[in-house]
CSV table of C-alpha atoms and ligand atoms in Angstrom, one decimal:
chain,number,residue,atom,x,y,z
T,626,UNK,CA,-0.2,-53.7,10.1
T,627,UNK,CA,1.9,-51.5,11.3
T,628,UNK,CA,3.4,-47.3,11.7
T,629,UNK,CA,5.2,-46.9,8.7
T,630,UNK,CA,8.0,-44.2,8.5
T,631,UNK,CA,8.6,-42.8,4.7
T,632,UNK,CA,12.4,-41.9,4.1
T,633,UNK,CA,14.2,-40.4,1.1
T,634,UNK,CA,17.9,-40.0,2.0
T,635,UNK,CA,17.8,-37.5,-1.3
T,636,UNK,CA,15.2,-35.1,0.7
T,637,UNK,CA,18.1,-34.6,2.9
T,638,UNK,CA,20.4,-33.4,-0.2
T,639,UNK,CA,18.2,-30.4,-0.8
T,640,UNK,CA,20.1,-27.4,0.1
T,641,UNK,CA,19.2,-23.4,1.4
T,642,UNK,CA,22.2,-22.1,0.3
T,643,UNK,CA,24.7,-19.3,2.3
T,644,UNK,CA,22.6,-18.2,5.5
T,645,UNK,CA,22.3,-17.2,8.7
T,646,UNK,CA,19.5,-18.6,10.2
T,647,UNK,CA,16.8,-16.8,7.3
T,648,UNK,CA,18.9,-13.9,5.7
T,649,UNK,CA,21.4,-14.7,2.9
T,650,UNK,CA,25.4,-13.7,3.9
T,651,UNK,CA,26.5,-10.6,2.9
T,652,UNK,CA,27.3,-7.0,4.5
T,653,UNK,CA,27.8,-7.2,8.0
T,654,UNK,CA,26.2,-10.8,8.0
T,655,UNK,CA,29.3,-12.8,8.8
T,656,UNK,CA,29.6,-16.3,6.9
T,657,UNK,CA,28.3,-18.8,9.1
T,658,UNK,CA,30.7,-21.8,10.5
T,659,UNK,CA,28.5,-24.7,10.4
T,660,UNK,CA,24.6,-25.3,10.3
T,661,UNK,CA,23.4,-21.8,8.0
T,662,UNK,CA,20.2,-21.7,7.1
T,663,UNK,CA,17.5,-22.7,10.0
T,664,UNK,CA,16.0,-25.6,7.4
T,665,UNK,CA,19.2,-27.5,7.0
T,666,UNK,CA,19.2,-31.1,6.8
T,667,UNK,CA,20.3,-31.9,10.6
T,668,UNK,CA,17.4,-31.5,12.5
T,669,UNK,CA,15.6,-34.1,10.3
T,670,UNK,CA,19.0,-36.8,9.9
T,671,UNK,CA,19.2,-36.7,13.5
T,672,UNK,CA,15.3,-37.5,14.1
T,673,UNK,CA,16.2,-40.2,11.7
T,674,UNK,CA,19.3,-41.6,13.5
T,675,UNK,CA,17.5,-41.7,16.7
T,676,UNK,CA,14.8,-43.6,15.3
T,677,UNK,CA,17.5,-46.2,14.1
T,678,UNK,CA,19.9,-45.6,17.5
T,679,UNK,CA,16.8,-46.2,20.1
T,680,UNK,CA,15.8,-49.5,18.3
T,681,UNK,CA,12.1,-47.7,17.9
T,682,UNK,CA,13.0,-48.3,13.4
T,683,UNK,CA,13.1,-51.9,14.2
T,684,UNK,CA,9.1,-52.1,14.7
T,685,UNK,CA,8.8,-49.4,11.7
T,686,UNK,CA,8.4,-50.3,8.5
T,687,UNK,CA,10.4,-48.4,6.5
T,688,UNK,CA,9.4,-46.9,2.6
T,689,UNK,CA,9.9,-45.2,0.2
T,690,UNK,CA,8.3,-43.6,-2.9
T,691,UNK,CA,8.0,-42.4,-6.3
T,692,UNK,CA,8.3,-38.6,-7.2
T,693,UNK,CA,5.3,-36.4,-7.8
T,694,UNK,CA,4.4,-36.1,-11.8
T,695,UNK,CA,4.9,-32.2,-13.1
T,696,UNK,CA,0.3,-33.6,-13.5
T,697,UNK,CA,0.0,-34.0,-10.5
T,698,UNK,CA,1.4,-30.8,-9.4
T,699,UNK,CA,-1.2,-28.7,-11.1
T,700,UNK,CA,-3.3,-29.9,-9.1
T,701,UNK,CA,-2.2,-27.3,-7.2
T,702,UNK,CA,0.4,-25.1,-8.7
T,703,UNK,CA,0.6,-22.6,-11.2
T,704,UNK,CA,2.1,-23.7,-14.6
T,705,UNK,CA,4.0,-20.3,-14.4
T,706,UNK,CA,5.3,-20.9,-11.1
T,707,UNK,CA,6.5,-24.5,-11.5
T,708,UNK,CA,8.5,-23.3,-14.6
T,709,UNK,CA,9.9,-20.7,-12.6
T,710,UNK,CA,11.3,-23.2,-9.9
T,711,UNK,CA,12.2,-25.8,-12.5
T,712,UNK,CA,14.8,-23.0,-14.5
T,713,UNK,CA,15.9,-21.5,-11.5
T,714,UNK,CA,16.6,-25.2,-9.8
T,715,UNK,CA,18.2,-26.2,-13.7
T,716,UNK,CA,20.2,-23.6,-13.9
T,717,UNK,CA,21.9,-24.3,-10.1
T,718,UNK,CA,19.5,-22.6,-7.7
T,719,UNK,CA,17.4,-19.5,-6.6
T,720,UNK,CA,14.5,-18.4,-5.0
T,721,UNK,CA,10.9,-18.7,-6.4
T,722,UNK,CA,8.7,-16.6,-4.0
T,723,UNK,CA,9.5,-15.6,-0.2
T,724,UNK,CA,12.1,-16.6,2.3
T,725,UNK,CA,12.1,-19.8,0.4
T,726,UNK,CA,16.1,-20.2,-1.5
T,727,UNK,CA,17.3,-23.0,-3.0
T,728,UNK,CA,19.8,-24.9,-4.7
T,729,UNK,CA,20.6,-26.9,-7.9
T,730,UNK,CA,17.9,-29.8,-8.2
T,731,UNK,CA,15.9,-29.2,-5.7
T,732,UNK,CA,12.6,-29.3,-7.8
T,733,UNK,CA,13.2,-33.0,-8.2
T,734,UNK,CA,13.9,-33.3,-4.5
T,735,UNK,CA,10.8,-31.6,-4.0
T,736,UNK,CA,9.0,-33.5,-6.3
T,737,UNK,CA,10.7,-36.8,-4.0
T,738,UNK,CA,9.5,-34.9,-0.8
T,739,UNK,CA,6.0,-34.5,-2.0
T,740,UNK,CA,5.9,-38.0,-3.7
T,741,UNK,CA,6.5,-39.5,0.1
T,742,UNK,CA,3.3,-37.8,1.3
T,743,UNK,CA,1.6,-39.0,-1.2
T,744,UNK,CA,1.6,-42.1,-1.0
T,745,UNK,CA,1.8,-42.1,2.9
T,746,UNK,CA,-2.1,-40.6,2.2
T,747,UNK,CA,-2.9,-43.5,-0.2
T,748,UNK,CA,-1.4,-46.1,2.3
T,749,UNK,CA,-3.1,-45.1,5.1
T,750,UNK,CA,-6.5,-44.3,3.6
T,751,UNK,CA,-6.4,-48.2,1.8
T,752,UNK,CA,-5.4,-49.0,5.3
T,753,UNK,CA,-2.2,-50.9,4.1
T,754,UNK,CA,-0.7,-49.5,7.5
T,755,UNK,CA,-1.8,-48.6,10.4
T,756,UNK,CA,-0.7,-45.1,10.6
T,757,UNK,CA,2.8,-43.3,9.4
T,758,UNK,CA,5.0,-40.7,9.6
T,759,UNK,CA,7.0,-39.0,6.6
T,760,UNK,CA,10.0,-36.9,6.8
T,761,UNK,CA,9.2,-35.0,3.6
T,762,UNK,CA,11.9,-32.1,3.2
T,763,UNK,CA,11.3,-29.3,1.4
T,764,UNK,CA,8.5,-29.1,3.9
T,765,UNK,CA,5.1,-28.0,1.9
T,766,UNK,CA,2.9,-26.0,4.5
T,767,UNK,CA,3.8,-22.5,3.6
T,768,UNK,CA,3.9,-23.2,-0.3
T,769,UNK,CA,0.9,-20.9,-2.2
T,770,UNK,CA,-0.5,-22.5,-5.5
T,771,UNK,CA,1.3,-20.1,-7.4
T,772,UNK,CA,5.0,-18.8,-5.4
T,773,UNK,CA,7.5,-20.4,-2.8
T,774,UNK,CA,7.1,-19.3,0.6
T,775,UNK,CA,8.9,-20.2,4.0
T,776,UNK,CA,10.9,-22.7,2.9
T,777,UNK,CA,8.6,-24.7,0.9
T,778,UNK,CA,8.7,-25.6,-2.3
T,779,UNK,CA,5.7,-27.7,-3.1
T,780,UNK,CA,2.5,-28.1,-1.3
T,781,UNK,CA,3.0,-31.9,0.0
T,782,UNK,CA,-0.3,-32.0,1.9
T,783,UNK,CA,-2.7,-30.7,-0.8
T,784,UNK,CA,-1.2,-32.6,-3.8
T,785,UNK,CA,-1.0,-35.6,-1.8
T,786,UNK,CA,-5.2,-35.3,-1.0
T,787,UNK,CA,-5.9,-33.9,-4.5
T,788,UNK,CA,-4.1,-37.2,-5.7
T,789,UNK,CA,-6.3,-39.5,-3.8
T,790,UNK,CA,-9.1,-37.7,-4.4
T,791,UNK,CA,-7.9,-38.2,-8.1
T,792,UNK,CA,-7.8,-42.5,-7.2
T,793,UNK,CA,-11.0,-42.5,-5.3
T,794,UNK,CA,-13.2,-39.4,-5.8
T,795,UNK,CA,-14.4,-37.4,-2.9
T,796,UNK,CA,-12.6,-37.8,0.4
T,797,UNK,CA,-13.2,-35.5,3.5
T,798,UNK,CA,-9.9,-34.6,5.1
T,799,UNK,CA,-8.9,-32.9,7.6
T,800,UNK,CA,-5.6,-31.4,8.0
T,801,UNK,CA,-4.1,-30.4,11.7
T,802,UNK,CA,-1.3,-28.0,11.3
T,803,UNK,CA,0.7,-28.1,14.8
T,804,UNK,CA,3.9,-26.3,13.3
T,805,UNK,CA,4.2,-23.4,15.1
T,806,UNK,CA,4.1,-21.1,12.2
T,807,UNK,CA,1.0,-20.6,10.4
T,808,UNK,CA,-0.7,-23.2,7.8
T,809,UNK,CA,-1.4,-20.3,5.3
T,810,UNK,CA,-0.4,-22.4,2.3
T,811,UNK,CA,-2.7,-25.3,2.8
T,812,UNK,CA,-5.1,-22.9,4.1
T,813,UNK,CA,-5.1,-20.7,0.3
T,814,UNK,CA,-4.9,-24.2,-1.5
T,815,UNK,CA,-8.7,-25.3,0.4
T,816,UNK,CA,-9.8,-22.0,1.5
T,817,UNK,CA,-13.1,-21.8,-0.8
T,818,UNK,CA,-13.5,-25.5,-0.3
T,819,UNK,CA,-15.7,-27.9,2.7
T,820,UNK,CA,-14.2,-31.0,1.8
T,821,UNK,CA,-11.0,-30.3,3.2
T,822,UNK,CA,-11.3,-28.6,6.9
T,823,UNK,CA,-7.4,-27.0,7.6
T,824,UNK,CA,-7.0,-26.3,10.9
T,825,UNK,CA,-3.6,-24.9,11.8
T,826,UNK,CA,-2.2,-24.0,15.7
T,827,UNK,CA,0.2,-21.4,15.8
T,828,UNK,CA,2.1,-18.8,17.4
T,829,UNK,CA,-0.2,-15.8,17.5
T,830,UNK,CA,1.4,-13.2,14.6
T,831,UNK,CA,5.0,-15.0,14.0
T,832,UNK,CA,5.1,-16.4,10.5
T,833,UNK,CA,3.3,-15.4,7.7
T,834,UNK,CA,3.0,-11.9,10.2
T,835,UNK,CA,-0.5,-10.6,10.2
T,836,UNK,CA,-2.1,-13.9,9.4
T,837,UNK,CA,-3.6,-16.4,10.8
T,838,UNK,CA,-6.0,-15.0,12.8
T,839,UNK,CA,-9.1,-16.7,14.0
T,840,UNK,CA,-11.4,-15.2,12.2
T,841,UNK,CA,-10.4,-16.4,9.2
T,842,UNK,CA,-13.3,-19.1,8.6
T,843,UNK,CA,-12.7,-19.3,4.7
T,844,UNK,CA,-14.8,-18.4,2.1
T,845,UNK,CA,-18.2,-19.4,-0.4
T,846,UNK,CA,-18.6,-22.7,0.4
T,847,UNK,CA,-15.3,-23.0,2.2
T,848,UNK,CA,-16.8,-20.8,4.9
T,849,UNK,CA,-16.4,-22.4,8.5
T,850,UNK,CA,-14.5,-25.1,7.4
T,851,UNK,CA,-10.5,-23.4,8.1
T,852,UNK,CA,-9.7,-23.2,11.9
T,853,UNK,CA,-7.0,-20.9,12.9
T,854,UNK,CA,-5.7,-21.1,16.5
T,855,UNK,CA,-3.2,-18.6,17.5
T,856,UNK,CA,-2.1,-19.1,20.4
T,857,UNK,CA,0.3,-16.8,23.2
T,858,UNK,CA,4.0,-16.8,22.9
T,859,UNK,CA,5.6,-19.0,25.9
T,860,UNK,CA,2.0,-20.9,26.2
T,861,UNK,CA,3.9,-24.5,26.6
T,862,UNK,CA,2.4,-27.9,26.7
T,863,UNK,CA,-0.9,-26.5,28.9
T,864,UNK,CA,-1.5,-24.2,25.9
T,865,UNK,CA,-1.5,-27.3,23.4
T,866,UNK,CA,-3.9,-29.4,25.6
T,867,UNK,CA,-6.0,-26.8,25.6
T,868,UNK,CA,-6.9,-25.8,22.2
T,869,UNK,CA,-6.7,-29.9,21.5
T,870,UNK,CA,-9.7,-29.9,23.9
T,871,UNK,CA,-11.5,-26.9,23.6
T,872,UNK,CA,-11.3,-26.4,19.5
T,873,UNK,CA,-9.8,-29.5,17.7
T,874,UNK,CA,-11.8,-31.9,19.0
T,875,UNK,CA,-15.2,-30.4,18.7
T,876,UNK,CA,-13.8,-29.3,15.3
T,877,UNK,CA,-13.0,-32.7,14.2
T,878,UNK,CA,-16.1,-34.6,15.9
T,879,UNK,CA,-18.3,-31.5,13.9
T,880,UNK,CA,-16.2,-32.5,10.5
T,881,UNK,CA,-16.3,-36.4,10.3
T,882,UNK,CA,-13.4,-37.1,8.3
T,883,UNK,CA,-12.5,-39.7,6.5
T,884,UNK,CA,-8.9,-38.9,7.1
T,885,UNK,CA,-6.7,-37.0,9.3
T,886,UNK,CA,-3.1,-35.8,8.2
T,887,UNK,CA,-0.8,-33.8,10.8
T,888,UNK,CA,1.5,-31.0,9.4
T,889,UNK,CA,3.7,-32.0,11.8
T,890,UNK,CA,6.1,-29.0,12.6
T,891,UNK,CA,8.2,-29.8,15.2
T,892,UNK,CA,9.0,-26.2,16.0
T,893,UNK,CA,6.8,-25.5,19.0
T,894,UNK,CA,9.4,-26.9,21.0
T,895,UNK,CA,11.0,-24.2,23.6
T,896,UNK,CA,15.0,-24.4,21.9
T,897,UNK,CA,13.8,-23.4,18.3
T,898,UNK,CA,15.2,-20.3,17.2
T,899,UNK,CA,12.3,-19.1,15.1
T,900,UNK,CA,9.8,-19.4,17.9
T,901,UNK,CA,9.0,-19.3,21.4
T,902,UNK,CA,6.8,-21.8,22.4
T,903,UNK,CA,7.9,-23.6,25.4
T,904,UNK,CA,6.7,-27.0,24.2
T,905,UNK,CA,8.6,-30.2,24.9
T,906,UNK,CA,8.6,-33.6,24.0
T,907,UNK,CA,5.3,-34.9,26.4
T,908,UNK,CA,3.4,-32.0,24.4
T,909,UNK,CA,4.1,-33.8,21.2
T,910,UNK,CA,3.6,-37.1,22.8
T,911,UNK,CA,-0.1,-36.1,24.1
T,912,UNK,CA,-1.1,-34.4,20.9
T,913,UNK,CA,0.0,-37.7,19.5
T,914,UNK,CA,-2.4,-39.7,21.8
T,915,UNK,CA,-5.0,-37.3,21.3
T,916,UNK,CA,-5.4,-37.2,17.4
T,917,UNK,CA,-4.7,-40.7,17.7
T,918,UNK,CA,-7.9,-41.4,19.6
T,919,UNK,CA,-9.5,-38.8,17.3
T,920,UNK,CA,-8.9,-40.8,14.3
T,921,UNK,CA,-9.8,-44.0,16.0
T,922,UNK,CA,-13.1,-42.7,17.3
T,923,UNK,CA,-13.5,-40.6,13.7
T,924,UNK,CA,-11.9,-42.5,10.2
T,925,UNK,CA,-11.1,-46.0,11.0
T,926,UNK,CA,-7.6,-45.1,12.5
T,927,UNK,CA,-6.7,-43.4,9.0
T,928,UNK,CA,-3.8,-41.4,10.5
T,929,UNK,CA,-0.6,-40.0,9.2
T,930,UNK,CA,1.9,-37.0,10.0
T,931,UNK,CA,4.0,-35.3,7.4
T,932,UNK,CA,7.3,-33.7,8.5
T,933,UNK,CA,7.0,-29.7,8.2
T,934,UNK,CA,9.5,-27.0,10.3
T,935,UNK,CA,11.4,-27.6,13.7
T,936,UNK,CA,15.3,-25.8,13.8
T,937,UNK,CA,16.8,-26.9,17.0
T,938,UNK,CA,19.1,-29.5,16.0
T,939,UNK,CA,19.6,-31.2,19.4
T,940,UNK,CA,15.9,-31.1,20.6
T,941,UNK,CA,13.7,-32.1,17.5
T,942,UNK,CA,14.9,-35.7,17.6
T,943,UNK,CA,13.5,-36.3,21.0
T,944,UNK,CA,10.0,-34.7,20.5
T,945,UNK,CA,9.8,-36.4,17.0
T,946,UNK,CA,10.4,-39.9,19.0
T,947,UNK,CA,8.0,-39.2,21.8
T,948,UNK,CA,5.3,-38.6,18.8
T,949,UNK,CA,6.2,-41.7,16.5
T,950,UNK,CA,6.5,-43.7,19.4
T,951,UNK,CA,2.9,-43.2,20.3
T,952,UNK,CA,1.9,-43.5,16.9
T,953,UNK,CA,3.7,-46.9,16.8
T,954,UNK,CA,2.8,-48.1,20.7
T,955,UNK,CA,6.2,-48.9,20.8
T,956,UNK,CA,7.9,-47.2,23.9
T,957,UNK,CA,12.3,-47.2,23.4
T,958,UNK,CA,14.1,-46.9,26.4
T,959,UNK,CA,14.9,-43.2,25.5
T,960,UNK,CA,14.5,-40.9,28.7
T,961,UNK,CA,14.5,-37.0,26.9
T,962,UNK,CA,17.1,-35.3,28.4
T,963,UNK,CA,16.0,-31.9,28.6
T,964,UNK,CA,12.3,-32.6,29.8
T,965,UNK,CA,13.3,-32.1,33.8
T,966,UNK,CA,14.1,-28.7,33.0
T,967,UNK,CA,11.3,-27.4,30.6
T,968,UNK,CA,8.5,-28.8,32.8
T,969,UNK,CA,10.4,-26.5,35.4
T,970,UNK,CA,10.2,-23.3,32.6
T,971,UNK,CA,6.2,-23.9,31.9
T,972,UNK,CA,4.5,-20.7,32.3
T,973,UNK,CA,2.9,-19.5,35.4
T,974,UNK,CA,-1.0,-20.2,36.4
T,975,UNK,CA,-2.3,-16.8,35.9
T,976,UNK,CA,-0.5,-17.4,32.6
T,977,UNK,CA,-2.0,-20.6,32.0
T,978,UNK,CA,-5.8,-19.4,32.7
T,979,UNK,CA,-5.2,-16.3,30.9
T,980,UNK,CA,-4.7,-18.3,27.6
T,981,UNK,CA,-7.6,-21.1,28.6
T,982,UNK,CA,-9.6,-18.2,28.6
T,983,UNK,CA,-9.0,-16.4,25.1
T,984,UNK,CA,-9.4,-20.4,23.9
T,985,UNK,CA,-12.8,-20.6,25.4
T,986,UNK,CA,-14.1,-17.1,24.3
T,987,UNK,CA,-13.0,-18.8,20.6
T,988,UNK,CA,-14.5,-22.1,21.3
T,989,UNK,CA,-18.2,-20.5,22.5
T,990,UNK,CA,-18.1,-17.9,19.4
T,991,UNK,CA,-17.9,-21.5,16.6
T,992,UNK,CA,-20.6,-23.2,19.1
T,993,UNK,CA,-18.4,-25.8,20.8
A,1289,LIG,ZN1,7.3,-23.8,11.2
């Protein structure tokens, strides 16, 4: 037994076209000299390479996958949208919904991405591994049944449940969404549903803006089983701990799942440039330990993360380490560079106890 880590060097081919960070060149926009779009391939190759650089890949075991069948994914999707992002990526590339471009074959790469997630979630839940961690690129979280949204192009997480549920019948997942942008595509995908309890952390009114908002509980029989946590701009690793304790555990031990998957965004971390977070690589590394003991104490250990955002290039390999390092128990002699100087820029006390508060006025409204 053993962490797996689930690779495609094709997800890495997937391209978002002419950019500057989200908005296409053009106008005033001036071409951009290297890097473009924020979801480029770099932040996730260089994750990779570190993996392989530190020596933390030897005690992985790597795999791979097949691609998601056009079945599977409607499951989920629309017929009319995956037609749409099947011509569009035919006939060299395009844009299928919001903020969400791309370029010639990326519906294959897609269904690659998606393919690696699911069977990460059939892997773990057989418990042919201990626990794993899957960069899957295009990322899934924002994806809506029927349009492309924020970059993603297929909802990984949901057609990777809905195809175990599919091998097995029912299965009671959870699914904790730490990118810092809002969950709201797995959230529509399970929102009238209580077999699937979404719970997403976010930065309070960044991305979808306007939602998000905690009192969003779902709906019919769905109702109380989606958690949204929106958290302060700035909040840091304090925040983190915080809502872990005060909200996701109670959440979780409430829930009982049979399996927990992570939509592991990596872009809470304080260099992204489409957030402002503050976390750093220990805040991955104790949400690690803590969801890690959660799904010992909960499902048997049935644990795996699947890669979602995270745009700084030169930070998300080291908080991506610190998280798959405690997933593995394997510590590298990697020291993160930058940590000395953003436990220095953590927010204030007064800051600190002003979010701990608005997390426990949440936590006593759901009973916890
Ligand atoms: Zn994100």
């Amino acid at each position: 037994m053993a962490t797996a880590f689930y690779f495609d060097e094709r997800c890495l081919w997937h391209t978002t076209g002419e950019h500057v960070i989200i908005a296409p060149v053009g106008g005033y926009l001036q071409p951009p000299s290297s890097g473009g779009h924020a979801e480029n391939p770099e932040t996730k190759r260089r994750l990779k390479n570190l993996i392989e650089v530190s020596g933390l890949g030897d005690h992985l075991e790597w795999r791979k996958a097949e691609p998601v069948t056009r079945a599977e994914m409607q499951r989920i999707h629309t017929p009319k949208y995956l037609d749409e992002f099947k011509r569009l990526s035919d006939a060299g590339g395009g844009n299928a919904g919001y903020y969400s471009p791309f370029g010639p074959g990326s519906f294959e790469i897609a269904a690659i991405s998606a393919g690696l997630v699911k069977r990460a979630v059939s892997d773990v839940f057989h418990r042919r591994l201990d626990n794993a961690y899957v960069i899957s690129r295009p990322p899934g979280h924002h994806c809506l049944p029927d349009a492309s949204m924020g970059f993603c192009l297929l909802a990984n997480i949901p057609l990777a449940l809905e195809a175990l549920r599919a091998e097995v019948g029912p299965v009671r997942a959870a699914v904790v969404d730490w990118d810092v942008h809002h969950g709201n595509g797995t959230e529509a995908c399970f929102y009238d549903r209580d077999d699937t309890l979404t719970i997403s952390l976010h930065q309070e009114n960044c991305f979808p803006p306007d939602q998000g908002r905690a009192e969003a509980r779902g709906t019919g029989k769905g109702e109380g089983y989606n958690l949204n946590i929106p958290l302060l701009p700035g909040g840091g690793y304090q925040a983190y701990l915080d809502a872990f304790d005060l909200l996701v555990t109670p959440a979780l031990r409430a829930f009982k799942p049979e399996i927990i998957v992570i939509a592991s965004g990596l872009d809470a971390n304080a260099f992204d440039p489409l957030a402002r977070m503050q976390a750093h690589s220990e805040t991955f590394r104790a949400m690690a330990s803590k969801i890690k003991a959660l799904a010992d104490e909960l499902c048997g250990g049935r644990l795996l993360a699947a890669h979602e955002g995270g745009y700084s290039e030169g930070y998300v390999p080291f908080c991506g380490l610190a998280l798959i390092e405690e997933f593995s128990g394997h510590r590298t002699p990697v020291q993160d560079p930058f940590l000395d100087i953003l436990t220095a820029q953590q927010p204030p006390a007064d800051f600190i106890a002003y979010q701990r508060a608005r997390l426990e006025k949440q936590a006593a409204s759901l009973g916890f």
